[in-house]
């Protein structure tokens, strides 16, 4: 069983930064793919960034590229999302997720990726 707990959300002005954390516990060893999702009110959940722990590769949704950075401290079983130059359209509930595999391209329009493990979410509000 895997448990994920996010923290670090809050309210920030446009142009500001936040760093989200997601601490994992349980049998995280076989969760080879970690990701951050977000869901804004009235919108569908979307993947923001993901990290392939085996290939040591990461990728991002186009709208956050060059602004967000996903990283991991494997010794502490913690996933991070550094968010810079935040915009009002980044306002959403942010969730971390873990899955045993990474899809080739989860950013394709219409692709539905549902990782097996989810955190409870942390709210990010940009004004």
PDB file of N, CA and C in Angstrom, residues 41-121:
ATOM      1  N   UNK A  41     -11.449  24.429 -10.814  1.00  0.00           N
ATOM      2  CA  UNK A  41     -12.913  24.315 -10.751  1.00  0.00           C
ATOM      3  C   UNK A  41     -13.529  24.336 -12.135  1.00  0.00           C
ATOM      4  N   UNK A  42     -14.392  23.362 -12.394  1.00  0.00           N
ATOM      5  CA  UNK A  42     -15.081  23.298 -13.668  1.00  0.00           C
ATOM      6  C   UNK A  42     -14.258  22.753 -14.818  1.00  0.00           C
ATOM      7  N   UNK A  43     -13.040  22.326 -14.524  1.00  0.00           N
ATOM      8  CA  UNK A  43     -12.171  21.802 -15.581  1.00  0.00           C
ATOM      9  C   UNK A  43     -11.769  20.367 -15.271  1.00  0.00           C
ATOM     10  N   UNK A  44     -11.328  19.678 -16.303  1.00  0.00           N
ATOM     11  CA  UNK A  44     -10.874  18.320 -16.119  1.00  0.00           C
ATOM     12  C   UNK A  44      -9.495  18.296 -15.467  1.00  0.00           C
ATOM     13  N   UNK A  45      -9.230  17.216 -14.769  1.00  0.00           N
ATOM     14  CA  UNK A  45      -7.918  17.012 -14.192  1.00  0.00           C
ATOM     15  C   UNK A  45      -6.897  16.858 -15.323  1.00  0.00           C
ATOM     16  N   UNK A  46      -5.726  17.444 -15.145  1.00  0.00           N
ATOM     17  CA  UNK A  46      -4.684  17.329 -16.173  1.00  0.00           C
ATOM     18  C   UNK A  46      -3.335  17.061 -15.519  1.00  0.00           C
ATOM     19  N   UNK A  47      -2.510  16.325 -16.222  1.00  0.00           N
ATOM     20  CA  UNK A  47      -1.171  16.062 -15.723  1.00  0.00           C
ATOM     21  C   UNK A  47      -0.308  17.281 -16.020  1.00  0.00           C
ATOM     22  N   UNK A  48       0.470  17.689 -15.042  1.00  0.00           N
ATOM     23  CA  UNK A  48       1.312  18.882 -15.154  1.00  0.00           C
ATOM     24  C   UNK A  48       2.749  18.505 -15.469  1.00  0.00           C
ATOM     25  N   UNK A  49       3.248  17.486 -14.775  1.00  0.00           N
ATOM     26  CA  UNK A  49       4.629  17.047 -14.953  1.00  0.00           C
ATOM     27  C   UNK A  49       4.737  15.608 -14.478  1.00  0.00           C
ATOM     28  N   UNK A  50       5.683  14.876 -15.063  1.00  0.00           N
ATOM     29  CA  UNK A  50       5.899  13.524 -14.584  1.00  0.00           C
ATOM     30  C   UNK A  50       7.376  13.179 -14.626  1.00  0.00           C
ATOM     31  N   UNK A  51       7.741  12.222 -13.781  1.00  0.00           N
ATOM     32  CA  UNK A  51       9.132  11.820 -13.630  1.00  0.00           C
ATOM     33  C   UNK A  51       9.233  10.315 -13.775  1.00  0.00           C
ATOM     34  N   UNK A  52      10.028   9.888 -14.727  1.00  0.00           N
ATOM     35  CA  UNK A  52      10.322   8.472 -14.923  1.00  0.00           C
ATOM     36  C   UNK A  52      11.532   8.143 -14.061  1.00  0.00           C
ATOM     37  N   UNK A  53      11.307   7.414 -12.984  1.00  0.00           N
ATOM     38  CA  UNK A  53      12.369   7.159 -12.021  1.00  0.00           C
ATOM     39  C   UNK A  53      13.399   6.176 -12.561  1.00  0.00           C
ATOM     40  N   UNK A  54      13.031   5.378 -13.537  1.00  0.00           N
ATOM     41  CA  UNK A  54      13.976   4.414 -14.100  1.00  0.00           C
ATOM     42  C   UNK A  54      14.843   5.088 -15.149  1.00  0.00           C
ATOM     43  N   UNK A  55      14.214   5.743 -16.109  1.00  0.00           N
ATOM     44  CA  UNK A  55      14.951   6.423 -17.165  1.00  0.00           C
ATOM     45  C   UNK A  55      15.497   7.771 -16.760  1.00  0.00           C
ATOM     46  N   UNK A  56      15.145   8.208 -15.538  1.00  0.00           N
ATOM     47  CA  UNK A  56      15.582   9.499 -15.034  1.00  0.00           C
ATOM     48  C   UNK A  56      15.221  10.600 -16.027  1.00  0.00           C
ATOM     49  N   UNK A  57      13.999  10.534 -16.517  1.00  0.00           N
ATOM     50  CA  UNK A  57      13.528  11.524 -17.462  1.00  0.00           C
ATOM     51  C   UNK A  57      12.298  12.212 -16.888  1.00  0.00           C
ATOM     52  N   UNK A  58      12.107  13.448 -17.264  1.00  0.00           N
ATOM     53  CA  UNK A  58      10.921  14.176 -16.854  1.00  0.00           C
ATOM     54  C   UNK A  58      10.353  14.930 -18.044  1.00  0.00           C
ATOM     55  N   UNK A  59       9.091  15.248 -17.953  1.00  0.00           N
ATOM     56  CA  UNK A  59       8.452  16.019 -19.012  1.00  0.00           C
ATOM     57  C   UNK A  59       7.332  16.838 -18.396  1.00  0.00           C
ATOM     58  N   UNK A  60       6.869  17.817 -19.175  1.00  0.00           N
ATOM     59  CA  UNK A  60       5.925  18.793 -18.656  1.00  0.00           C
ATOM     60  C   UNK A  60       4.847  19.142 -19.673  1.00  0.00           C
ATOM     61  N   UNK A  61       3.726  19.579 -19.149  1.00  0.00           N
ATOM     62  CA  UNK A  61       2.710  20.177 -20.012  1.00  0.00           C
ATOM     63  C   UNK A  61       3.299  21.454 -20.602  1.00  0.00           C
ATOM     64  N   UNK A  62       2.954  21.740 -21.839  1.00  0.00           N
ATOM     65  CA  UNK A  62       3.536  22.905 -22.528  1.00  0.00           C
ATOM     66  C   UNK A  62       3.330  24.192 -21.744  1.00  0.00           C
ATOM     67  N   UNK A  63       2.178  24.332 -21.111  1.00  0.00           N
ATOM     68  CA  UNK A  63       1.853  25.598 -20.453  1.00  0.00           C
ATOM     69  C   UNK A  63       2.714  25.865 -19.217  1.00  0.00           C
ATOM     70  N   UNK A  64       3.441  24.845 -18.728  1.00  0.00           N
ATOM     71  CA  UNK A  64       4.275  25.064 -17.542  1.00  0.00           C
ATOM     72  C   UNK A  64       5.759  24.877 -17.825  1.00  0.00           C
ATOM     73  N   UNK A  65       6.079  24.482 -19.033  1.00  0.00           N
ATOM     74  CA  UNK A  65       7.499  24.299 -19.374  1.00  0.00           C
ATOM     75  C   UNK A  65       8.261  25.594 -19.139  1.00  0.00           C
ATOM     76  N   UNK A  66       9.465  25.484 -18.656  1.00  0.00           N
ATOM     77  CA  UNK A  66      10.364  26.603 -18.355  1.00  0.00           C
ATOM     78  C   UNK A  66       9.938  27.357 -17.099  1.00  0.00           C
ATOM     79  N   UNK A  67       8.815  26.943 -16.494  1.00  0.00           N
ATOM     80  CA  UNK A  67       8.400  27.590 -15.240  1.00  0.00           C
ATOM     81  C   UNK A  67       8.377  26.610 -14.068  1.00  0.00           C
ATOM     82  N   UNK A  68       8.031  25.350 -14.328  1.00  0.00           N
ATOM     83  CA  UNK A  68       7.915  24.336 -13.285  1.00  0.00           C
ATOM     84  C   UNK A  68       9.057  23.335 -13.409  1.00  0.00           C
ATOM     85  N   UNK A  69       9.490  22.806 -12.263  1.00  0.00           N
ATOM     86  CA  UNK A  69      10.513  21.771 -12.246  1.00  0.00           C
ATOM     87  C   UNK A  69      10.087  20.659 -11.293  1.00  0.00           C
ATOM     88  N   UNK A  70      10.053  19.431 -11.805  1.00  0.00           N
ATOM     89  CA  UNK A  70       9.734  18.270 -10.979  1.00  0.00           C
ATOM     90  C   UNK A  70      11.039  17.608 -10.578  1.00  0.00           C
ATOM     91  N   UNK A  71      11.123  17.207  -9.328  1.00  0.00           N
ATOM     92  CA  UNK A  71      12.340  16.558  -8.851  1.00  0.00           C
ATOM     93  C   UNK A  71      11.990  15.611  -7.716  1.00  0.00           C
ATOM     94  N   UNK A  72      12.981  14.810  -7.335  1.00  0.00           N
ATOM     95  CA  UNK A  72      12.742  13.806  -6.308  1.00  0.00           C
ATOM     96  C   UNK A  72      13.937  13.721  -5.383  1.00  0.00           C
ATOM     97  N   UNK A  73      13.677  13.574  -4.110  1.00  0.00           N
ATOM     98  CA  UNK A  73      14.696  13.204  -3.142  1.00  0.00           C
ATOM     99  C   UNK A  73      14.381  11.757  -2.759  1.00  0.00           C
ATOM    100  N   UNK A  74      15.020  10.823  -3.436  1.00  0.00           N
ATOM    101  CA  UNK A  74      14.670   9.419  -3.244  1.00  0.00           C
ATOM    102  C   UNK A  74      15.003   8.940  -1.837  1.00  0.00           C
ATOM    103  N   UNK A  75      16.028   9.516  -1.237  1.00  0.00           N
ATOM    104  CA  UNK A  75      16.404   9.107   0.117  1.00  0.00           C
ATOM    105  C   UNK A  75      15.303   9.431   1.126  1.00  0.00           C
ATOM    106  N   UNK A  76      14.544  10.479   0.817  1.00  0.00           N
ATOM    107  CA  UNK A  76      13.465  10.899   1.715  1.00  0.00           C
ATOM    108  C   UNK A  76      12.089  10.552   1.161  1.00  0.00           C
ATOM    109  N   UNK A  77      12.071   9.804   0.047  1.00  0.00           N
ATOM    110  CA  UNK A  77      10.790   9.426  -0.582  1.00  0.00           C
ATOM    111  C   UNK A  77       9.890  10.640  -0.779  1.00  0.00           C
ATOM    112  N   UNK A  78      10.483  11.699  -1.276  1.00  0.00           N
ATOM    113  CA  UNK A  78       9.734  12.941  -1.440  1.00  0.00           C
ATOM    114  C   UNK A  78       9.838  13.452  -2.871  1.00  0.00           C
ATOM    115  N   UNK A  79       8.705  13.814  -3.414  1.00  0.00           N
ATOM    116  CA  UNK A  79       8.605  14.394  -4.750  1.00  0.00           C
ATOM    117  C   UNK A  79       8.330  15.879  -4.596  1.00  0.00           C
ATOM    118  N   UNK A  80       8.936  16.675  -5.464  1.00  0.00           N
ATOM    119  CA  UNK A  80       8.767  18.123  -5.405  1.00  0.00           C
ATOM    120  C   UNK A  80       8.233  18.664  -6.726  1.00  0.00           C
ATOM    121  N   UNK A  81       7.607  19.815  -6.632  1.00  0.00           N
ATOM    122  CA  UNK A  81       7.262  20.587  -7.819  1.00  0.00           C
ATOM    123  C   UNK A  81       7.559  22.045  -7.507  1.00  0.00           C
ATOM    124  N   UNK A  82       8.658  22.532  -8.089  1.00  0.00           N
ATOM    125  CA  UNK A  82       9.008  23.941  -7.950  1.00  0.00           C
ATOM    126  C   UNK A  82       8.260  24.716  -9.020  1.00  0.00           C
ATOM    127  N   UNK A  83       7.473  25.673  -8.598  1.00  0.00           N
ATOM    128  CA  UNK A  83       6.649  26.445  -9.531  1.00  0.00           C
ATOM    129  C   UNK A  83       7.082  27.908  -9.477  1.00  0.00           C
ATOM    130  N   UNK A  84       7.565  28.410 -10.592  1.00  0.00           N
ATOM    131  CA  UNK A  84       8.036  29.788 -10.694  1.00  0.00           C
ATOM    132  C   UNK A  84       7.169  30.576 -11.662  1.00  0.00           C
ATOM    133  N   UNK A  85       7.235  31.889 -11.539  1.00  0.00           N
ATOM    134  CA  UNK A  85       6.476  32.778 -12.424  1.00  0.00           C
ATOM    135  C   UNK A  85       5.024  32.314 -12.539  1.00  0.00           C
ATOM    136  N   UNK A  86       4.415  32.114 -11.414  1.00  0.00           N
ATOM    137  CA  UNK A  86       3.046  31.602 -11.396  1.00  0.00           C
ATOM    138  C   UNK A  86       2.077  32.589 -12.024  1.00  0.00           C
ATOM    139  N   UNK A  87       1.061  32.020 -12.664  1.00  0.00           N
ATOM    140  CA  UNK A  87       0.044  32.803 -13.348  1.00  0.00           C
ATOM    141  C   UNK A  87      -1.332  32.460 -12.765  1.00  0.00           C
ATOM    142  N   UNK A  88      -2.294  33.358 -12.901  1.00  0.00           N
ATOM    143  CA  UNK A  88      -3.644  33.051 -12.377  1.00  0.00           C
ATOM    144  C   UNK A  88      -4.208  31.745 -12.926  1.00  0.00           C
ATOM    145  N   UNK A  89      -3.863  31.408 -14.152  1.00  0.00           N
ATOM    146  CA  UNK A  89      -4.376  30.166 -14.740  1.00  0.00           C
ATOM    147  C   UNK A  89      -3.749  28.915 -14.138  1.00  0.00           C
ATOM    148  N   UNK A  90      -2.745  29.078 -13.270  1.00  0.00           N
ATOM    149  CA  UNK A  90      -2.177  27.939 -12.544  1.00  0.00           C
ATOM    150  C   UNK A  90      -2.993  27.600 -11.299  1.00  0.00           C
ATOM    151  N   UNK A  91      -3.971  28.424 -10.984  1.00  0.00           N
ATOM    152  CA  UNK A  91      -4.807  28.180  -9.813  1.00  0.00           C
ATOM    153  C   UNK A  91      -5.546  26.856  -9.957  1.00  0.00           C
ATOM    154  N   UNK A  92      -5.374  25.976  -8.971  1.00  0.00           N
ATOM    155  CA  UNK A  92      -5.982  24.649  -9.030  1.00  0.00           C
ATOM    156  C   UNK A  92      -5.652  23.892  -7.756  1.00  0.00           C
ATOM    157  N   UNK A  93      -6.300  22.748  -7.597  1.00  0.00           N
ATOM    158  CA  UNK A  93      -5.887  21.770  -6.591  1.00  0.00           C
ATOM    159  C   UNK A  93      -4.824  20.904  -7.251  1.00  0.00           C
ATOM    160  N   UNK A  94      -3.695  20.775  -6.588  1.00  0.00           N
ATOM    161  CA  UNK A  94      -2.588  19.994  -7.127  1.00  0.00           C
ATOM    162  C   UNK A  94      -2.473  18.670  -6.384  1.00  0.00           C
ATOM    163  N   UNK A  95      -2.318  17.605  -7.159  1.00  0.00           N
ATOM    164  CA  UNK A  95      -2.238  16.259  -6.605  1.00  0.00           C
ATOM    165  C   UNK A  95      -0.946  15.590  -7.062  1.00  0.00           C
ATOM    166  N   UNK A  96      -0.303  14.859  -6.177  1.00  0.00           N
ATOM    167  CA  UNK A  96       0.769  13.993  -6.629  1.00  0.00           C
ATOM    168  C   UNK A  96       0.211  12.594  -6.819  1.00  0.00           C
ATOM    169  N   UNK A  97       0.860  11.853  -7.682  1.00  0.00           N
ATOM    170  CA  UNK A  97       0.377  10.524  -8.045  1.00  0.00           C
ATOM    171  C   UNK A  97       1.558   9.608  -8.307  1.00  0.00           C
ATOM    172  N   UNK A  98       1.330   8.319  -8.099  1.00  0.00           N
ATOM    173  CA  UNK A  98       2.366   7.317  -8.333  1.00  0.00           C
ATOM    174  C   UNK A  98       1.775   6.160  -9.120  1.00  0.00           C
ATOM    175  N   UNK A  99       2.573   5.637 -10.021  1.00  0.00           N
ATOM    176  CA  UNK A  99       2.126   4.546 -10.873  1.00  0.00           C
ATOM    177  C   UNK A  99       3.324   3.642 -11.164  1.00  0.00           C
ATOM    178  N   UNK A 100       3.063   2.410 -11.527  1.00  0.00           N
ATOM    179  CA  UNK A 100       4.169   1.484 -11.776  1.00  0.00           C
ATOM    180  C   UNK A 100       4.821   1.703 -13.133  1.00  0.00           C
ATOM    181  N   UNK A 101       4.182   2.472 -14.000  1.00  0.00           N
ATOM    182  CA  UNK A 101       4.761   2.741 -15.321  1.00  0.00           C
ATOM    183  C   UNK A 101       4.382   4.147 -15.772  1.00  0.00           C
ATOM    184  N   UNK A 102       5.188   4.679 -16.700  1.00  0.00           N
ATOM    185  CA  UNK A 102       4.918   5.989 -17.274  1.00  0.00           C
ATOM    186  C   UNK A 102       4.358   5.829 -18.681  1.00  0.00           C
ATOM    187  N   UNK A 103       3.313   6.539 -19.015  1.00  0.00           N
ATOM    188  CA  UNK A 103       2.852   6.555 -20.409  1.00  0.00           C
ATOM    189  C   UNK A 103       3.859   7.296 -21.282  1.00  0.00           C
ATOM    190  N   UNK A 104       3.825   6.988 -22.572  1.00  0.00           N
ATOM    191  CA  UNK A 104       4.774   7.628 -23.488  1.00  0.00           C
ATOM    192  C   UNK A 104       4.572   9.140 -23.539  1.00  0.00           C
ATOM    193  N   UNK A 105       3.338   9.565 -23.634  1.00  0.00           N
ATOM    194  CA  UNK A 105       3.060  10.991 -23.729  1.00  0.00           C
ATOM    195  C   UNK A 105       1.696  11.288 -23.112  1.00  0.00           C
ATOM    196  N   UNK A 106       1.685  11.541 -21.816  1.00  0.00           N
ATOM    197  CA  UNK A 106       0.395  11.785 -21.155  1.00  0.00           C
ATOM    198  C   UNK A 106      -0.195  13.155 -21.443  1.00  0.00           C
ATOM    199  N   UNK A 107       0.505  13.971 -22.243  1.00  0.00           N
ATOM    200  CA  UNK A 107       0.063  15.347 -22.510  1.00  0.00           C
ATOM    201  C   UNK A 107      -0.733  15.454 -23.802  1.00  0.00           C
ATOM    202  N   UNK A 108      -0.886  14.347 -24.493  1.00  0.00           N
ATOM    203  CA  UNK A 108      -1.669  14.356 -25.726  1.00  0.00           C
ATOM    204  C   UNK A 108      -3.123  14.677 -25.384  1.00  0.00           C
ATOM    205  N   UNK A 109      -3.719  15.546 -26.157  1.00  0.00           N
ATOM    206  CA  UNK A 109      -5.109  15.939 -25.902  1.00  0.00           C
ATOM    207  C   UNK A 109      -5.995  14.703 -25.960  1.00  0.00           C
ATOM    208  N   UNK A 110      -6.803  14.524 -24.947  1.00  0.00           N
ATOM    209  CA  UNK A 110      -7.724  13.407 -24.908  1.00  0.00           C
ATOM    210  C   UNK A 110      -7.194  12.179 -24.206  1.00  0.00           C
ATOM    211  N   UNK A 111      -5.906  12.166 -23.889  1.00  0.00           N
ATOM    212  CA  UNK A 111      -5.336  10.998 -23.204  1.00  0.00           C
ATOM    213  C   UNK A 111      -5.807  10.988 -21.757  1.00  0.00           C
ATOM    214  N   UNK A 112      -6.243   9.828 -21.304  1.00  0.00           N
ATOM    215  CA  UNK A 112      -6.726   9.683 -19.921  1.00  0.00           C
ATOM    216  C   UNK A 112      -5.773   8.767 -19.178  1.00  0.00           C
ATOM    217  N   UNK A 113      -5.039   9.346 -18.216  1.00  0.00           N
ATOM    218  CA  UNK A 113      -4.101   8.575 -17.426  1.00  0.00           C
ATOM    219  C   UNK A 113      -4.580   8.600 -15.986  1.00  0.00           C
ATOM    220  N   UNK A 114      -4.757   7.448 -15.408  1.00  0.00           N
ATOM    221  CA  UNK A 114      -5.261   7.347 -14.051  1.00  0.00           C
ATOM    222  C   UNK A 114      -4.294   6.522 -13.202  1.00  0.00           C
ATOM    223  N   UNK A 115      -3.261   7.161 -12.648  1.00  0.00           N
ATOM    224  CA  UNK A 115      -2.321   6.436 -11.783  1.00  0.00           C
ATOM    225  C   UNK A 115      -3.020   5.717 -10.631  1.00  0.00           C
ATOM    226  N   UNK A 116      -2.353   4.709 -10.091  1.00  0.00           N
ATOM    227  CA  UNK A 116      -2.996   3.875  -9.087  1.00  0.00           C
ATOM    228  C   UNK A 116      -3.055   4.525  -7.711  1.00  0.00           C
ATOM    229  N   UNK A 117      -2.115   5.442  -7.439  1.00  0.00           N
ATOM    230  CA  UNK A 117      -2.062   6.033  -6.102  1.00  0.00           C
ATOM    231  C   UNK A 117      -2.090   7.546  -6.184  1.00  0.00           C
ATOM    232  N   UNK A 118      -2.859   8.143  -5.280  1.00  0.00           N
ATOM    233  CA  UNK A 118      -3.064   9.595  -5.285  1.00  0.00           C
ATOM    234  C   UNK A 118      -2.937  10.172  -3.876  1.00  0.00           C
ATOM    235  N   UNK A 119      -2.465  11.404  -3.826  1.00  0.00           N
ATOM    236  CA  UNK A 119      -2.523  12.148  -2.580  1.00  0.00           C
ATOM    237  C   UNK A 119      -3.864  12.846  -2.452  1.00  0.00           C
ATOM    238  N   UNK A 120      -4.019  13.576  -1.353  1.00  0.00           N
ATOM    239  CA  UNK A 120      -5.299  14.227  -1.077  1.00  0.00           C
ATOM    240  C   UNK A 120      -5.407  15.610  -1.716  1.00  0.00           C
ATOM    241  N   UNK A 121      -4.285  16.139  -2.175  1.00  0.00           N
ATOM    242  CA  UNK A 121      -4.283  17.418  -2.871  1.00  0.00           C
ATOM    243  C   UNK A 121      -3.876  18.576  -1.990  1.00  0.00           C
TER     244      UNK A 121
END
